[in-house]
mmCIF file of C-alpha atoms in Angstrom:
data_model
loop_
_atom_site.group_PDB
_atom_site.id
_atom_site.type_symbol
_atom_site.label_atom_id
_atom_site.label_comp_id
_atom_site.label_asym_id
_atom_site.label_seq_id
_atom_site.Cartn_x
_atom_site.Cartn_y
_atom_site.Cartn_z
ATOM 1 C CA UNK X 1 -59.654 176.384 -39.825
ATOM 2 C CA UNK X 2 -61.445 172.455 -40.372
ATOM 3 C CA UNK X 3 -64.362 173.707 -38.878
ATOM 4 C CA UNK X 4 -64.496 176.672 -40.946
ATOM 5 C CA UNK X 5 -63.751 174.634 -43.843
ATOM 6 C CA UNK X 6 -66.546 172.372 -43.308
ATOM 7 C CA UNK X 7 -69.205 174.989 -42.898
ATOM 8 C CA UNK X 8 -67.586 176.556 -46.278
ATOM 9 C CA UNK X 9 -67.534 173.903 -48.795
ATOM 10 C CA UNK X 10 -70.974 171.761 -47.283
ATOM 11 C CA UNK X 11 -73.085 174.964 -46.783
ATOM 12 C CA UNK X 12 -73.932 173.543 -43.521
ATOM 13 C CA UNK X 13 -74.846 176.709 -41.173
ATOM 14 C CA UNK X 14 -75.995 176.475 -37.317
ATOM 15 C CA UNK X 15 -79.448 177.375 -38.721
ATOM 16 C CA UNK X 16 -79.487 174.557 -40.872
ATOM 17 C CA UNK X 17 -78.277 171.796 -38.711
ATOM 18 C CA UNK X 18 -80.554 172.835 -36.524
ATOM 19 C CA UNK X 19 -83.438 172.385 -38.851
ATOM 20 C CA UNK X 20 -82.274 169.092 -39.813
ATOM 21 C CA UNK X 21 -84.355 165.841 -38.720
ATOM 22 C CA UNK X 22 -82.133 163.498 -36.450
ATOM 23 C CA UNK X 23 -81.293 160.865 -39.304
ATOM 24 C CA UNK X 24 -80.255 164.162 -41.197
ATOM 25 C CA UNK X 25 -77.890 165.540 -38.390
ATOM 26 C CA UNK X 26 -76.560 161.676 -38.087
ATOM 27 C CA UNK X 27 -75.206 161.597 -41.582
ATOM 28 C CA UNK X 28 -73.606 165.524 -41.248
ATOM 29 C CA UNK X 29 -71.741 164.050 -38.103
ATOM 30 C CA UNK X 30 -70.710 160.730 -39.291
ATOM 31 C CA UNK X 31 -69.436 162.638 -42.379
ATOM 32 C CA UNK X 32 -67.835 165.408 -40.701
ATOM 33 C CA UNK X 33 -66.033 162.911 -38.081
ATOM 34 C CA UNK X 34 -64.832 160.687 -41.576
ATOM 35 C CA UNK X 35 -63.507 164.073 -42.707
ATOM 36 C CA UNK X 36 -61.613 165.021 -39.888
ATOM 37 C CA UNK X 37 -60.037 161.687 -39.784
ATOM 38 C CA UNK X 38 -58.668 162.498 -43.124
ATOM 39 C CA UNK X 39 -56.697 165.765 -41.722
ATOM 40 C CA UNK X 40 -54.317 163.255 -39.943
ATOM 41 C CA UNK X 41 -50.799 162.105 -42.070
ATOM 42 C CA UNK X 42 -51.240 159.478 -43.980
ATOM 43 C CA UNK X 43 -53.922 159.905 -46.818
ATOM 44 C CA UNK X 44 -52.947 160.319 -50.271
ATOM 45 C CA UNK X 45 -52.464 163.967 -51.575
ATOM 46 C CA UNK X 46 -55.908 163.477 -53.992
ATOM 47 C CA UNK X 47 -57.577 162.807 -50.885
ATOM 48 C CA UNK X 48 -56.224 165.903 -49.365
ATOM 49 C CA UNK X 49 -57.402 168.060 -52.345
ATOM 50 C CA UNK X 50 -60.886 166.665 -52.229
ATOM 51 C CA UNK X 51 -60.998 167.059 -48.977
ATOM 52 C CA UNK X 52 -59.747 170.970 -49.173
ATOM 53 C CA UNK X 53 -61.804 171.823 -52.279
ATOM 54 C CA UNK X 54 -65.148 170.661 -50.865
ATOM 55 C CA UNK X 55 -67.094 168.292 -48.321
ATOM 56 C CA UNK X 56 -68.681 165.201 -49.484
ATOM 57 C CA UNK X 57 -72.042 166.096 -47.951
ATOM 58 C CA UNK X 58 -74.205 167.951 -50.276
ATOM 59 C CA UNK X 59 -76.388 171.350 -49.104
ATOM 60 C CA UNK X 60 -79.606 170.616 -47.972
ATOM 61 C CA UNK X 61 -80.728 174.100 -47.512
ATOM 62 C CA UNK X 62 -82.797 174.940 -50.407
ATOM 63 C CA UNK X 63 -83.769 171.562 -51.188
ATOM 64 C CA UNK X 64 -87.241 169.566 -49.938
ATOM 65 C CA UNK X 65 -86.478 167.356 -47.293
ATOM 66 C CA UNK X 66 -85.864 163.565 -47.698
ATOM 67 C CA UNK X 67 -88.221 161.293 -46.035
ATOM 68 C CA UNK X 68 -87.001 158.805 -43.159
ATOM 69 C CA UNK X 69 -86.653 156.076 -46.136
ATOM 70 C CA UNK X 70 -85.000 158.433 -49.131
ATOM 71 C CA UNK X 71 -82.636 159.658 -46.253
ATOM 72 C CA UNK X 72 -81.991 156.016 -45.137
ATOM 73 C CA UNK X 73 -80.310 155.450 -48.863
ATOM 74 C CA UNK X 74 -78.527 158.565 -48.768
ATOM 75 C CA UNK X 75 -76.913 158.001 -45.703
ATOM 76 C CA UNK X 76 -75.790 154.342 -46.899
ATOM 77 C CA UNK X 77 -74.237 155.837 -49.952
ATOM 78 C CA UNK X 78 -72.298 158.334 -47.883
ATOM 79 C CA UNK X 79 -71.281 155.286 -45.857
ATOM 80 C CA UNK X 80 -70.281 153.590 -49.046
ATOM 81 C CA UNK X 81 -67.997 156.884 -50.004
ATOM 82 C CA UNK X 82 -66.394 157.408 -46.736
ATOM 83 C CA UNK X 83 -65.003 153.577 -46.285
ATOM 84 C CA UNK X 84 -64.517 153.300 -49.610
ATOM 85 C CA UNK X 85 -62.007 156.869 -49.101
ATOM 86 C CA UNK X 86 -60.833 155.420 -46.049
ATOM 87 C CA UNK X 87 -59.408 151.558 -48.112
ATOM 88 C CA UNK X 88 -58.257 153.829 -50.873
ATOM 89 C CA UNK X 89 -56.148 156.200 -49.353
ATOM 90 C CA UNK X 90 -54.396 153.080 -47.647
ATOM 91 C CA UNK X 91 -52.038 152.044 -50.174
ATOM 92 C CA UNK X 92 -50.158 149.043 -47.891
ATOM 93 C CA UNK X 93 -50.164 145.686 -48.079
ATOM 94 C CA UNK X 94 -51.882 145.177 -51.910
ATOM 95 C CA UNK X 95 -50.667 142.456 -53.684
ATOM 96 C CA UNK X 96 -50.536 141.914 -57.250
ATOM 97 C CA UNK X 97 -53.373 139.850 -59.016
ATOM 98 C CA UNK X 98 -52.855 140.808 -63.007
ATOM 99 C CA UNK X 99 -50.466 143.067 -64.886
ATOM 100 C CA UNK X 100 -51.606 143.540 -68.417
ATOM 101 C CA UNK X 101 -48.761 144.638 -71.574
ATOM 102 C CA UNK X 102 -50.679 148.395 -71.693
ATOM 103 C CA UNK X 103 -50.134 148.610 -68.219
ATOM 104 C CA UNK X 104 -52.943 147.492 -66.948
ATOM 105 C CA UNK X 105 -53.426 146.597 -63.181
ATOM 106 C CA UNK X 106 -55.483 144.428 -60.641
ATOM 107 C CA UNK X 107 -54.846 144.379 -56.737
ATOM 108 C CA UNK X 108 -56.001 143.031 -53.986
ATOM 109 C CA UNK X 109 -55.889 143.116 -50.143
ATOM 110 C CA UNK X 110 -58.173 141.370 -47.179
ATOM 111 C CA UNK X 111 -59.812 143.825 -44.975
ATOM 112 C CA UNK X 112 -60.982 142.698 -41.827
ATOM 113 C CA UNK X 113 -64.766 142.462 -41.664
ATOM 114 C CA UNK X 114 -65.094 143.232 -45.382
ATOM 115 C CA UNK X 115 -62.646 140.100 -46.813
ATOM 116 C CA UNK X 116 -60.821 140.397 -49.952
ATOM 117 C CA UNK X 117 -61.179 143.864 -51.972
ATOM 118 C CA UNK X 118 -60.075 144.455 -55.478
ATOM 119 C CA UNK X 119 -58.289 147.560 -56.977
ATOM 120 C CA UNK X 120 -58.440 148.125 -60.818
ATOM 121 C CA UNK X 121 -55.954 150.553 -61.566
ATOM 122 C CA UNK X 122 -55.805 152.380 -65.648
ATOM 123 C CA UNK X 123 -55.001 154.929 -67.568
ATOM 124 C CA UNK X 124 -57.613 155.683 -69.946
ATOM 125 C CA UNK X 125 -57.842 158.652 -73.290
ATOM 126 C CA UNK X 126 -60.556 160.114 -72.031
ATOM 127 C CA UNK X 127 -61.271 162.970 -69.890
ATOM 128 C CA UNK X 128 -62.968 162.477 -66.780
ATOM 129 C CA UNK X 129 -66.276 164.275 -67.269
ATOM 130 C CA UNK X 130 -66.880 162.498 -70.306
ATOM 131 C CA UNK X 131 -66.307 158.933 -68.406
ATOM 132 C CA UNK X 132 -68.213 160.425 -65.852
ATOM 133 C CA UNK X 133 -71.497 161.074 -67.694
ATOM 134 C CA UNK X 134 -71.128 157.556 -69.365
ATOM 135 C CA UNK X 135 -70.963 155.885 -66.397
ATOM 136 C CA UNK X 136 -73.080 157.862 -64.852
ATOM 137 C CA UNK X 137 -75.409 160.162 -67.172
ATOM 138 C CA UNK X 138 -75.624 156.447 -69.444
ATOM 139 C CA UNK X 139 -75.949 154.252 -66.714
ATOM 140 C CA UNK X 140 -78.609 152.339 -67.604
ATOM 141 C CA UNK X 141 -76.745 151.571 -71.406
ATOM 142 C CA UNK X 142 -74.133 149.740 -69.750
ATOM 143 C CA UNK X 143 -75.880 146.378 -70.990
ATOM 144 C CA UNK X 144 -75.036 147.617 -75.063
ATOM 145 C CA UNK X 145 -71.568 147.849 -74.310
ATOM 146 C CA UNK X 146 -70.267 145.464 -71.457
ATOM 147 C CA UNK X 147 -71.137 142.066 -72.106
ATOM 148 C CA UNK X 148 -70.725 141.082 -68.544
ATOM 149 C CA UNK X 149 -73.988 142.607 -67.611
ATOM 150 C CA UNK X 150 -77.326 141.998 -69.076
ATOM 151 C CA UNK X 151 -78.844 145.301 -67.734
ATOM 152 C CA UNK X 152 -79.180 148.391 -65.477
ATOM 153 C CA UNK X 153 -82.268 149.737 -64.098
ATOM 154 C CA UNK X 154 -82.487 152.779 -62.029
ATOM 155 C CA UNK X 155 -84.963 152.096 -59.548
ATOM 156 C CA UNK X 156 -85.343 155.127 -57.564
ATOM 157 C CA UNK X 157 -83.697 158.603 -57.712
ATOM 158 C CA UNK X 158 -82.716 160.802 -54.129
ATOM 159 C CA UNK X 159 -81.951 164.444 -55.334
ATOM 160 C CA UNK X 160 -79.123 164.737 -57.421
ATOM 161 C CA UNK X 161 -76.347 162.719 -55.764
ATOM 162 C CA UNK X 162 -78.316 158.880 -55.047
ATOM 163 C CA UNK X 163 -79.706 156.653 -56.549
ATOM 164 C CA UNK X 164 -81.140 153.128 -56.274
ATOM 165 C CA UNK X 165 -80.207 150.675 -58.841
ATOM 166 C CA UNK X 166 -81.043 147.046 -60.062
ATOM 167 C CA UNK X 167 -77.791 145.087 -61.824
ATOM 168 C CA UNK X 168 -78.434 141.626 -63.492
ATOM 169 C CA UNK X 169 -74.744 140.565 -64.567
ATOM 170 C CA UNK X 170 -74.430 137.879 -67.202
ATOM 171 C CA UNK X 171 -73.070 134.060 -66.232
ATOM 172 C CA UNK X 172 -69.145 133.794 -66.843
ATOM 173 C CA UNK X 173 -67.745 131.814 -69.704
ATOM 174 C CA UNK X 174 -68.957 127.882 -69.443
ATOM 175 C CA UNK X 175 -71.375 128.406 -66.783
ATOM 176 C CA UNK X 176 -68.855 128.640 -64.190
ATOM 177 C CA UNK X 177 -70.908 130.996 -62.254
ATOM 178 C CA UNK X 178 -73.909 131.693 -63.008
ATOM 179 C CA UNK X 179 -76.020 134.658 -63.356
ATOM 180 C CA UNK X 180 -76.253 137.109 -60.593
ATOM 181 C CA UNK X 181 -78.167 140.225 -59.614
ATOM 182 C CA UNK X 182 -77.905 143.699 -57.119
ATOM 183 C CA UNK X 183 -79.845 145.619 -55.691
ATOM 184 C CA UNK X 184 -77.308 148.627 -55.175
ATOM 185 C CA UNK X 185 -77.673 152.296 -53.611
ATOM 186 C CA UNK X 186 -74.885 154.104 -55.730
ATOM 187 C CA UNK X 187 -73.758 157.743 -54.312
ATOM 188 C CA UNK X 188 -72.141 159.595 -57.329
ATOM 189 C CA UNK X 189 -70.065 163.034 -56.561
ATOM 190 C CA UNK X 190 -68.155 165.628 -58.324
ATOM 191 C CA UNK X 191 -65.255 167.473 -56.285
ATOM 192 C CA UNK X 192 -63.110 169.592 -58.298
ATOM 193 C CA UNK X 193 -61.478 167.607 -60.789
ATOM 194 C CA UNK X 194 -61.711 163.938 -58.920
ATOM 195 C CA UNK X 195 -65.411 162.146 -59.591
ATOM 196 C CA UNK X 196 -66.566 159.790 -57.373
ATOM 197 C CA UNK X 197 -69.162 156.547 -57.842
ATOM 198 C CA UNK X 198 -69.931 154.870 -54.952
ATOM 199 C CA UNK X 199 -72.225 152.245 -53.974
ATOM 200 C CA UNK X 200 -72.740 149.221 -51.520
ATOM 201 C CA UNK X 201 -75.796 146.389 -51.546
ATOM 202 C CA UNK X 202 -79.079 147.602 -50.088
ATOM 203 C CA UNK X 203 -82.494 146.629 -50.128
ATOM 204 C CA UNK X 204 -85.812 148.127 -51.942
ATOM 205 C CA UNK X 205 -89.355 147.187 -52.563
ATOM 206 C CA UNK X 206 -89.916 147.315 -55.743
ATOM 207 C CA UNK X 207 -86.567 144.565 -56.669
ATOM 208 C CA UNK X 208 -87.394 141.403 -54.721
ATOM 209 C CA UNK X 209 -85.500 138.757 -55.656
ATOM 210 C CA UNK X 210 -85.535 136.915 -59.376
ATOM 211 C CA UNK X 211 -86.245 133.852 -60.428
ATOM 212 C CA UNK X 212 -83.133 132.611 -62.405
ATOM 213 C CA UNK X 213 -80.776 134.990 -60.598
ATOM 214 C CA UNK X 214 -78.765 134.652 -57.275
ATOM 215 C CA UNK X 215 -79.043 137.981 -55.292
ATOM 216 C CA UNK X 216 -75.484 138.733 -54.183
ATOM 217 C CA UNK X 217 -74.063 141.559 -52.545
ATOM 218 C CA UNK X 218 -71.313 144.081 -53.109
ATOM 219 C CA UNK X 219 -69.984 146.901 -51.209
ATOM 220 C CA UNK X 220 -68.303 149.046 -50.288
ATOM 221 C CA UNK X 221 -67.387 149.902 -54.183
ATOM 222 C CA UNK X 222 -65.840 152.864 -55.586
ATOM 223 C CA UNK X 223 -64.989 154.768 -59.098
ATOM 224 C CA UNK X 224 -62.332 157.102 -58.812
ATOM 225 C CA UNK X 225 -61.750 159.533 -62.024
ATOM 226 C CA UNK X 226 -59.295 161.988 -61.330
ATOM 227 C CA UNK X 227 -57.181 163.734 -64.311
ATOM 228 C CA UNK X 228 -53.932 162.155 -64.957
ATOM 229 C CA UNK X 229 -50.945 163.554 -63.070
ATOM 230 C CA UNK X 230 -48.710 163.639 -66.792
ATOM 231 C CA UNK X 231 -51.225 164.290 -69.086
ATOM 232 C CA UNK X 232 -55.304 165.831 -68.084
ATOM 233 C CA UNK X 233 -56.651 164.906 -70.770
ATOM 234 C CA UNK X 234 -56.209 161.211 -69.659
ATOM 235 C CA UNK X 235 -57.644 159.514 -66.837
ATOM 236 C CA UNK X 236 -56.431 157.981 -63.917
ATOM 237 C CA UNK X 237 -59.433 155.528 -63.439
ATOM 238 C CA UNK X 238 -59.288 153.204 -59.917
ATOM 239 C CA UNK X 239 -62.195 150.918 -59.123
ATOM 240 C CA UNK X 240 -62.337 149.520 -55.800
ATOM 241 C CA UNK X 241 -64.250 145.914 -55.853
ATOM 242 C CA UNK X 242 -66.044 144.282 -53.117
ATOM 243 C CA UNK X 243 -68.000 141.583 -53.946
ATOM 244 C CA UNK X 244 -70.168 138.811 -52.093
ATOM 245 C CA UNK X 245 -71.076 136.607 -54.673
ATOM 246 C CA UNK X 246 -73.192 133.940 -52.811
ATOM 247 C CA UNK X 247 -73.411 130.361 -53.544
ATOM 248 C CA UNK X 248 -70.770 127.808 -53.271
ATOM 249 C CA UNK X 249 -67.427 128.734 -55.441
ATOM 250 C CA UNK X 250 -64.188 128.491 -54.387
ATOM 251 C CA UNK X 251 -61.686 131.131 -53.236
ATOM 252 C CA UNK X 252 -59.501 130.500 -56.318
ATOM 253 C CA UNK X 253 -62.378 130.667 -58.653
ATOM 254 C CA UNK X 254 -64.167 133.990 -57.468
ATOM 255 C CA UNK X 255 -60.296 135.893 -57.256
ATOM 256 C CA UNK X 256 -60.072 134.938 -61.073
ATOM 257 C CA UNK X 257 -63.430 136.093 -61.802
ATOM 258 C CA UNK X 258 -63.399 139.411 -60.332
ATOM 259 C CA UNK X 259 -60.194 139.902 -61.165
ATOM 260 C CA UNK X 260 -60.571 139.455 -64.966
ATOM 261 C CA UNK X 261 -63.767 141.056 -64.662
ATOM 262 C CA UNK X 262 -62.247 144.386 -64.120
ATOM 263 C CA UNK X 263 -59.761 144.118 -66.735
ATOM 264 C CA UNK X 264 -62.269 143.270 -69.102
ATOM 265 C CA UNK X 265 -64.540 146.135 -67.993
ATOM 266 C CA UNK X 266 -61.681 148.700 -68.563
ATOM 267 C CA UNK X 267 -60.953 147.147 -72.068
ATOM 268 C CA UNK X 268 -65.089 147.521 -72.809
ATOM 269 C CA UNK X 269 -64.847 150.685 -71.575
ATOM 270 C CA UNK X 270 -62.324 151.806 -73.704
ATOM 271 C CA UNK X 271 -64.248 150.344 -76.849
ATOM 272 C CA UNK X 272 -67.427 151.944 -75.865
ATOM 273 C CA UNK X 273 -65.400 155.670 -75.522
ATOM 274 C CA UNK X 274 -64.357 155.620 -78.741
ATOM 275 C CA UNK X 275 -67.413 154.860 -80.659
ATOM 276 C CA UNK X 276 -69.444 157.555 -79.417
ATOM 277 C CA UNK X 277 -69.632 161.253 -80.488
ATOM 278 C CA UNK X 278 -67.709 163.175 -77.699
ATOM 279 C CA UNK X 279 -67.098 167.301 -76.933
ATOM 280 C CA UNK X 280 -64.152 168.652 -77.467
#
């Protein structure tokens, strides 16, 4: 039935994976093997509907084929998906950072090999395709509305799902740290009713580093928008935060920044949804 599944929902045939180049047949594998590591007890039941309604690897069949380098950032934003998944749907051992009045929520845990990861967890009035196509559609307008980053810049698009991205985030109140930048492959999905924006720190030519900014590094990150169990036309919104800020700042310091900073990004992002012209 799994294999079945997979061929199914990926519209990955024999002919197909056949056709593929190596890197190609690498990332159906690695995703495939990510998969069936999901069909074991444990994940969360969201997980389990994602996982039943469709695979996370898009059909290749029609389109042109990536080159070595396009396919090199699509297989890192899979990467960034699956272990993002993986922390996710482990819901031990997070401890409490911030609990705001509305209900609000930070965690955190520390992974081995990754080091502390953050968890925003909200409710928000929207519905998840239209917080999808803000944060993804309007990407590069994040700068208007989120005063913690300066500007987005879409350096390179990889058929429909990947994309290559330039952050600059503004300094934090007094200085305390200063202004950083990312270079960022970001792997954004739809599955059923869940969305999915991925991303982890990669490398590209035409971003070297900036004068004025430090480069630091994130990843694995994750949006989550998945309709609200007691009401669907709200969103359950979870952001999972990894972040490598560089420099010399203490523990203490960088937990409160990244911390707040996802509170104040879901209180932005609130303001931003309701001053713009949505569907009904």
């Amino acid at each position: 039935m799994l294999p079945a599944t997979f061929k199914l929902c990926a519209g990955i045939s024999y002919r197909h994976l056949r056709n593929m180049t190596g890197l190609q047949k690498t990332a159906v594998v690695a995703i495939n093997h990510e998969l069936k590591r999901f069909a074991a007890p444990g994940p969360s039941n969201w997980i389990s509907q994602v996982r039943r309604k469709s695979s996370l690897l898009s059909s290749r069949s029609e389109e042109k084929p990536y080159s070595e380098v396009e396919m090199s950032y699509v297989k890192q934003g899979e990467e960034a998906l699956q272990k993002s998944i993986s922390i996710l749907s482990d819901q031990d051992n997070w401890k409490t950072e911030i609990v705001a009045a509305n209900g609000d929520k930070v965690l955190s845990k520390v992974l081995p090999d990754i080091g502390k990861v953050f968890k925003l967890e909200v409710v928000l009035d929207q519905y998840p395709d239209h917080l999808y196509g803000e944060l993804v559609d309007n990407m590069e307008q994040m700068g208007e509305w989120n005063p913690n980053v300066k500007q987005v810049k879409i350096l390179q698009r990889i058929g429909q799902d990947t994309m290559v991205t330039h952050e600059m985030a503004a300094e934090t109140a007094g200085n305390i740290v200063g202004p950083r930048d990312f270079v960022s492959v970001r792997c954004a999905k739809r599955r059923g009713s869940t969305c999915f924006l991925a991303g982890m720190s990669t490398r590209h030519p035409g971003m070297p580093e900036q004068k004025g900014f430090v480069r630091a590094e994130n990843g694995p990150t994750c949006i989550v928008l998945r309709p609200n169990a007691e009401d669907p036309t709200k969103t359950k919104f979870t952001w999972l935060l990894s972040i490598d800020l560089k420099g010399w700042l203490p523990k203490t310091i960088i937990n409160q920044v990244l911390s707040q900073t996802q509170m104040d990004f879901a209180q932005h992002l609130r303001g931003r949804m309701e001053t713009i012209a949505l569907p009904c």
